[in-house]
Amino acid sequence: MHELSIAQALVEQVEAVIRTHHALRASLIRVRVGPLAGVVPELLAHAFPLAAAGSRMEHAELALVKAPVRVLCERCGAESEAAMNRLLCAECGDWHTRIVSGDELLLESVELETAASPSPAS
Ligand SMILES: [Zn+2]
């Protein structure tokens, strides 16, 4: 399962953040997923608890933020939002476009719990 290896990579990434901030655990993990990332958010949401079992983010909430698809038009130069199966320029309707975002899979933010105080560790 593709999403499980992504979830495992995510756990490693968050583990590094926890270590860096000397935190106890992560409480909220926000991940930005573009529709062209090749990831099914629902499958990732199911895979995450398996990957996180026994780790310091075992009870963390995973928030998947869906990113829009944006294209840059090679004809008119406009950047616009597009549907994932119809990468047309919203300005002039041309199909000579380049994807500028929508294929990302990014760890956007992590909320941490620290031993010392309830203030957020940034
Ligand atoms: Zn255009």
mmCIF file with all atom_site columns, C-alpha atoms and ligand atoms in Angstrom:
data_model
loop_
_atom_site.group_PDB
_atom_site.id
_atom_site.type_symbol
_atom_site.label_atom_id
_atom_site.label_alt_id
_atom_site.label_comp_id
_atom_site.label_asym_id
_atom_site.label_entity_id
_atom_site.label_seq_id
_atom_site.pdbx_PDB_ins_code
_atom_site.Cartn_x
_atom_site.Cartn_y
_atom_site.Cartn_z
_atom_site.occupancy
_atom_site.B_iso_or_equiv
_atom_site.pdbx_formal_charge
_atom_site.auth_seq_id
_atom_site.auth_comp_id
_atom_site.auth_asym_id
_atom_site.auth_atom_id
_atom_site.pdbx_PDB_model_num
ATOM   1   C  CA . MET A 1 1   ? 0.000   0.000  0.000   1.00 0.00 ? 1   MET A CA 1
ATOM   2   C  CA . HIS A 1 2   ? 1.432   3.273  -1.263  1.00 0.00 ? 2   HIS A CA 1
ATOM   3   C  CA . GLU A 1 3   ? -0.237  5.423  1.386   1.00 0.00 ? 3   GLU A CA 1
ATOM   4   C  CA . LEU A 1 4   ? 1.308   3.410  4.219   1.00 0.00 ? 4   LEU A CA 1
ATOM   5   C  CA . SER A 1 5   ? 4.845   4.258  3.107   1.00 0.00 ? 5   SER A CA 1
ATOM   6   C  CA . ILE A 1 6   ? 3.818   7.903  2.836   1.00 0.00 ? 6   ILE A CA 1
ATOM   7   C  CA . ALA A 1 7   ? 2.374   7.721  6.341   1.00 0.00 ? 7   ALA A CA 1
ATOM   8   C  CA . GLN A 1 8   ? 5.616   6.184  7.615   1.00 0.00 ? 8   GLN A CA 1
ATOM   9   C  CA . ALA A 1 9   ? 7.645   8.972  6.012   1.00 0.00 ? 9   ALA A CA 1
ATOM   10  C  CA . LEU A 1 10  ? 5.294   11.468 7.642   1.00 0.00 ? 10  LEU A CA 1
ATOM   11  C  CA . VAL A 1 11  ? 5.801   9.863  11.050  1.00 0.00 ? 11  VAL A CA 1
ATOM   12  C  CA . GLU A 1 12  ? 9.584   10.142 10.623  1.00 0.00 ? 12  GLU A CA 1
ATOM   13  C  CA . GLN A 1 13  ? 9.266   13.792 9.655   1.00 0.00 ? 13  GLN A CA 1
ATOM   14  C  CA . VAL A 1 14  ? 7.059   14.616 12.652  1.00 0.00 ? 14  VAL A CA 1
ATOM   15  C  CA . GLU A 1 15  ? 9.345   12.600 14.939  1.00 0.00 ? 15  GLU A CA 1
ATOM   16  C  CA . ALA A 1 16  ? 12.205  14.869 13.849  1.00 0.00 ? 16  ALA A CA 1
ATOM   17  C  CA . VAL A 1 17  ? 10.115  17.965 14.666  1.00 0.00 ? 17  VAL A CA 1
ATOM   18  C  CA . ILE A 1 18  ? 9.290   16.545 18.118  1.00 0.00 ? 18  ILE A CA 1
ATOM   19  C  CA . ARG A 1 19  ? 12.989  15.886 18.747  1.00 0.00 ? 19  ARG A CA 1
ATOM   20  C  CA . THR A 1 20  ? 14.052  19.338 17.564  1.00 0.00 ? 20  THR A CA 1
ATOM   21  C  CA . HIS A 1 21  ? 11.637  21.049 19.962  1.00 0.00 ? 21  HIS A CA 1
ATOM   22  C  CA . HIS A 1 22  ? 12.210  18.616 22.853  1.00 0.00 ? 22  HIS A CA 1
ATOM   23  C  CA . ALA A 1 23  ? 8.467   18.085 22.972  1.00 0.00 ? 23  ALA A CA 1
ATOM   24  C  CA . LEU A 1 24  ? 6.592   15.244 24.618  1.00 0.00 ? 24  LEU A CA 1
ATOM   25  C  CA . ARG A 1 25  ? 4.285   14.481 21.771  1.00 0.00 ? 25  ARG A CA 1
ATOM   26  C  CA . ALA A 1 26  ? 2.486   15.885 18.765  1.00 0.00 ? 26  ALA A CA 1
ATOM   27  C  CA . SER A 1 27  ? -1.199  16.691 19.155  1.00 0.00 ? 27  SER A CA 1
ATOM   28  C  CA . LEU A 1 28  ? -2.102  17.942 15.702  1.00 0.00 ? 28  LEU A CA 1
ATOM   29  C  CA . ILE A 1 29  ? -0.409  17.280 12.379  1.00 0.00 ? 29  ILE A CA 1
ATOM   30  C  CA . ARG A 1 30  ? -1.464  19.338 9.413   1.00 0.00 ? 30  ARG A CA 1
ATOM   31  C  CA . VAL A 1 31  ? -0.587  18.056 5.946   1.00 0.00 ? 31  VAL A CA 1
ATOM   32  C  CA . ARG A 1 32  ? -1.270  19.823 2.682   1.00 0.00 ? 32  ARG A CA 1
ATOM   33  C  CA . VAL A 1 33  ? -2.255  17.457 -0.125  1.00 0.00 ? 33  VAL A CA 1
ATOM   34  C  CA . GLY A 1 34  ? -2.719  18.498 -3.728  1.00 0.00 ? 34  GLY A CA 1
ATOM   35  C  CA . PRO A 1 35  ? -5.189  16.521 -5.840  1.00 0.00 ? 35  PRO A CA 1
ATOM   36  C  CA . LEU A 1 36  ? -2.370  15.628 -8.235  1.00 0.00 ? 36  LEU A CA 1
ATOM   37  C  CA . ALA A 1 37  ? -0.056  14.287 -5.539  1.00 0.00 ? 37  ALA A CA 1
ATOM   38  C  CA . GLY A 1 38  ? -1.100  10.731 -6.280  1.00 0.00 ? 38  GLY A CA 1
ATOM   39  C  CA . VAL A 1 39  ? -2.344  10.259 -2.733  1.00 0.00 ? 39  VAL A CA 1
ATOM   40  C  CA . VAL A 1 40  ? -5.868  9.393  -1.699  1.00 0.00 ? 40  VAL A CA 1
ATOM   41  C  CA . PRO A 1 41  ? -6.426  11.488 1.451   1.00 0.00 ? 41  PRO A CA 1
ATOM   42  C  CA . GLU A 1 42  ? -8.888  8.944  2.874   1.00 0.00 ? 42  GLU A CA 1
ATOM   43  C  CA . LEU A 1 43  ? -6.338  6.132  2.523   1.00 0.00 ? 43  LEU A CA 1
ATOM   44  C  CA . LEU A 1 44  ? -3.636  8.274  4.085   1.00 0.00 ? 44  LEU A CA 1
ATOM   45  C  CA . ALA A 1 45  ? -5.976  9.038  6.999   1.00 0.00 ? 45  ALA A CA 1
ATOM   46  C  CA . HIS A 1 46  ? -6.494  5.294  7.481   1.00 0.00 ? 46  HIS A CA 1
ATOM   47  C  CA . ALA A 1 47  ? -2.807  4.454  7.120   1.00 0.00 ? 47  ALA A CA 1
ATOM   48  C  CA . PHE A 1 48  ? -1.571  7.099  9.534   1.00 0.00 ? 48  PHE A CA 1
ATOM   49  C  CA . PRO A 1 49  ? -2.688  5.434  12.801  1.00 0.00 ? 49  PRO A CA 1
ATOM   50  C  CA . LEU A 1 50  ? -0.953  2.211  11.679  1.00 0.00 ? 50  LEU A CA 1
ATOM   51  C  CA . ALA A 1 51  ? 2.286   4.038  11.004  1.00 0.00 ? 51  ALA A CA 1
ATOM   52  C  CA . ALA A 1 52  ? 1.995   6.133  14.169  1.00 0.00 ? 52  ALA A CA 1
ATOM   53  C  CA . ALA A 1 53  ? 1.217   3.261  16.544  1.00 0.00 ? 53  ALA A CA 1
ATOM   54  C  CA . GLY A 1 54  ? 3.587   3.312  19.497  1.00 0.00 ? 54  GLY A CA 1
ATOM   55  C  CA . SER A 1 55  ? 5.149   6.608  18.482  1.00 0.00 ? 55  SER A CA 1
ATOM   56  C  CA . ARG A 1 56  ? 4.896   10.019 20.095  1.00 0.00 ? 56  ARG A CA 1
ATOM   57  C  CA . MET A 1 57  ? 2.130   11.024 17.710  1.00 0.00 ? 57  MET A CA 1
ATOM   58  C  CA . GLU A 1 58  ? -0.029  7.994  18.350  1.00 0.00 ? 58  GLU A CA 1
ATOM   59  C  CA . HIS A 1 59  ? -2.939  10.117 19.580  1.00 0.00 ? 59  HIS A CA 1
ATOM   60  C  CA . ALA A 1 60  ? -2.372  13.091 17.331  1.00 0.00 ? 60  ALA A CA 1
ATOM   61  C  CA . GLU A 1 61  ? -5.061  14.329 15.024  1.00 0.00 ? 61  GLU A CA 1
ATOM   62  C  CA . LEU A 1 62  ? -4.155  14.252 11.362  1.00 0.00 ? 62  LEU A CA 1
ATOM   63  C  CA . ALA A 1 63  ? -5.637  17.171 9.448   1.00 0.00 ? 63  ALA A CA 1
ATOM   64  C  CA . LEU A 1 64  ? -5.436  16.898 5.691   1.00 0.00 ? 64  LEU A CA 1
ATOM   65  C  CA . VAL A 1 65  ? -5.693  20.230 3.968   1.00 0.00 ? 65  VAL A CA 1
ATOM   66  C  CA . LYS A 1 66  ? -6.688  19.931 0.347   1.00 0.00 ? 66  LYS A CA 1
ATOM   67  C  CA . ALA A 1 67  ? -4.655  22.233 -1.862  1.00 0.00 ? 67  ALA A CA 1
ATOM   68  C  CA . PRO A 1 68  ? -6.122  23.616 -5.082  1.00 0.00 ? 68  PRO A CA 1
ATOM   69  C  CA . VAL A 1 69  ? -4.720  22.934 -8.526  1.00 0.00 ? 69  VAL A CA 1
ATOM   70  C  CA . ARG A 1 70  ? -3.235  26.063 -10.075 1.00 0.00 ? 70  ARG A CA 1
ATOM   71  C  CA . VAL A 1 71  ? -1.958  26.419 -13.619 1.00 0.00 ? 71  VAL A CA 1
ATOM   72  C  CA . LEU A 1 72  ? 0.123   29.019 -15.414 1.00 0.00 ? 72  LEU A CA 1
ATOM   73  C  CA . CYS A 1 73  ? -1.025  29.801 -18.949 1.00 0.00 ? 73  CYS A CA 1
ATOM   74  C  CA . GLU A 1 74  ? 1.685   29.812 -21.598 1.00 0.00 ? 74  GLU A CA 1
ATOM   75  C  CA . ARG A 1 75  ? -0.477  31.875 -23.940 1.00 0.00 ? 75  ARG A CA 1
ATOM   76  C  CA . CYS A 1 76  ? -1.674  34.755 -21.757 1.00 0.00 ? 76  CYS A CA 1
ATOM   77  C  CA . GLY A 1 77  ? 0.538   34.328 -18.688 1.00 0.00 ? 77  GLY A CA 1
ATOM   78  C  CA . ALA A 1 78  ? -2.341  34.223 -16.233 1.00 0.00 ? 78  ALA A CA 1
ATOM   79  C  CA . GLU A 1 79  ? -2.224  31.978 -13.200 1.00 0.00 ? 79  GLU A CA 1
ATOM   80  C  CA . SER A 1 80  ? -5.562  30.483 -12.317 1.00 0.00 ? 80  SER A CA 1
ATOM   81  C  CA . GLU A 1 81  ? -7.243  27.677 -10.483 1.00 0.00 ? 81  GLU A CA 1
ATOM   82  C  CA . ALA A 1 82  ? -8.160  24.624 -12.540 1.00 0.00 ? 82  ALA A CA 1
ATOM   83  C  CA . ALA A 1 83  ? -10.014 21.376 -12.152 1.00 0.00 ? 83  ALA A CA 1
ATOM   84  C  CA . MET A 1 84  ? -7.670  18.404 -11.777 1.00 0.00 ? 84  MET A CA 1
ATOM   85  C  CA . ASN A 1 85  ? -8.948  16.729 -14.944 1.00 0.00 ? 85  ASN A CA 1
ATOM   86  C  CA . ARG A 1 86  ? -9.280  19.923 -16.990 1.00 0.00 ? 86  ARG A CA 1
ATOM   87  C  CA . LEU A 1 87  ? -6.099  21.972 -16.802 1.00 0.00 ? 87  LEU A CA 1
ATOM   88  C  CA . LEU A 1 88  ? -7.395  24.934 -18.774 1.00 0.00 ? 88  LEU A CA 1
ATOM   89  C  CA . CYS A 1 89  ? -6.565  28.603 -18.302 1.00 0.00 ? 89  CYS A CA 1
ATOM   90  C  CA . ALA A 1 90  ? -9.477  30.304 -16.522 1.00 0.00 ? 90  ALA A CA 1
ATOM   91  C  CA . GLU A 1 91  ? -8.656  33.582 -18.291 1.00 0.00 ? 91  GLU A CA 1
ATOM   92  C  CA . CYS A 1 92  ? -8.460  32.622 -21.958 1.00 0.00 ? 92  CYS A CA 1
ATOM   93  C  CA . GLY A 1 93  ? -9.457  28.960 -21.989 1.00 0.00 ? 93  GLY A CA 1
ATOM   94  C  CA . ASP A 1 94  ? -6.204  27.786 -23.562 1.00 0.00 ? 94  ASP A CA 1
ATOM   95  C  CA . TRP A 1 95  ? -4.900  24.324 -22.710 1.00 0.00 ? 95  TRP A CA 1
ATOM   96  C  CA . HIS A 1 96  ? -1.206  25.233 -22.996 1.00 0.00 ? 96  HIS A CA 1
ATOM   97  C  CA . THR A 1 97  ? -0.733  25.407 -19.263 1.00 0.00 ? 97  THR A CA 1
ATOM   98  C  CA . ARG A 1 98  ? 1.837   24.378 -16.722 1.00 0.00 ? 98  ARG A CA 1
ATOM   99  C  CA . ILE A 1 99  ? 0.927   23.114 -13.266 1.00 0.00 ? 99  ILE A CA 1
ATOM   100 C  CA . VAL A 1 100 ? 2.314   25.436 -10.602 1.00 0.00 ? 100 VAL A CA 1
ATOM   101 C  CA . SER A 1 101 ? 0.716   23.762 -7.604  1.00 0.00 ? 101 SER A CA 1
ATOM   102 C  CA . GLY A 1 102 ? -1.600  20.913 -6.784  1.00 0.00 ? 102 GLY A CA 1
ATOM   103 C  CA . ASP A 1 103 ? 0.930   18.076 -6.809  1.00 0.00 ? 103 ASP A CA 1
ATOM   104 C  CA . GLU A 1 104 ? 2.357   18.806 -3.381  1.00 0.00 ? 104 GLU A CA 1
ATOM   105 C  CA . LEU A 1 105 ? 2.379   16.672 -0.279  1.00 0.00 ? 105 LEU A CA 1
ATOM   106 C  CA . LEU A 1 106 ? 3.705   18.872 2.490   1.00 0.00 ? 106 LEU A CA 1
ATOM   107 C  CA . LEU A 1 107 ? 3.921   18.766 6.235   1.00 0.00 ? 107 LEU A CA 1
ATOM   108 C  CA . GLU A 1 108 ? 2.393   22.172 6.898   1.00 0.00 ? 108 GLU A CA 1
ATOM   109 C  CA . SER A 1 109 ? 2.490   22.404 10.691  1.00 0.00 ? 109 SER A CA 1
ATOM   110 C  CA . VAL A 1 110 ? 2.706   20.347 13.845  1.00 0.00 ? 110 VAL A CA 1
ATOM   111 C  CA . GLU A 1 111 ? 1.239   21.241 17.223  1.00 0.00 ? 111 GLU A CA 1
ATOM   112 C  CA . LEU A 1 112 ? 3.363   19.967 20.053  1.00 0.00 ? 112 LEU A CA 1
ATOM   113 C  CA . GLU A 1 113 ? 2.875   19.273 23.726  1.00 0.00 ? 113 GLU A CA 1
ATOM   114 C  CA . THR A 1 114 ? 5.817   20.089 25.922  1.00 0.00 ? 114 THR A CA 1
ATOM   115 C  CA . ALA A 1 115 ? 6.489   19.169 29.523  1.00 0.00 ? 115 ALA A CA 1
ATOM   116 C  CA . ALA A 1 116 ? 7.424   22.649 30.723  1.00 0.00 ? 116 ALA A CA 1
ATOM   117 C  CA . SER A 1 117 ? 4.412   24.722 29.765  1.00 0.00 ? 117 SER A CA 1
ATOM   118 C  CA . PRO A 1 118 ? 1.213   24.619 27.742  1.00 0.00 ? 118 PRO A CA 1
ATOM   119 C  CA . SER A 1 119 ? 2.431   27.462 25.529  1.00 0.00 ? 119 SER A CA 1
ATOM   120 C  CA . PRO A 1 120 ? 2.872   26.516 21.881  1.00 0.00 ? 120 PRO A CA 1
ATOM   121 C  CA . ALA A 1 121 ? 6.341   25.531 20.771  1.00 0.00 ? 121 ALA A CA 1
ATOM   122 C  CA . SER A 1 122 ? 7.064   27.151 17.488  1.00 0.00 ? 122 SER A CA 1
HETATM 123 ZN ZN . ZN  B 2 .   ? -4.575  32.004 -20.714 1.00 0.00 ? 1   ZN  B ZN 1
#
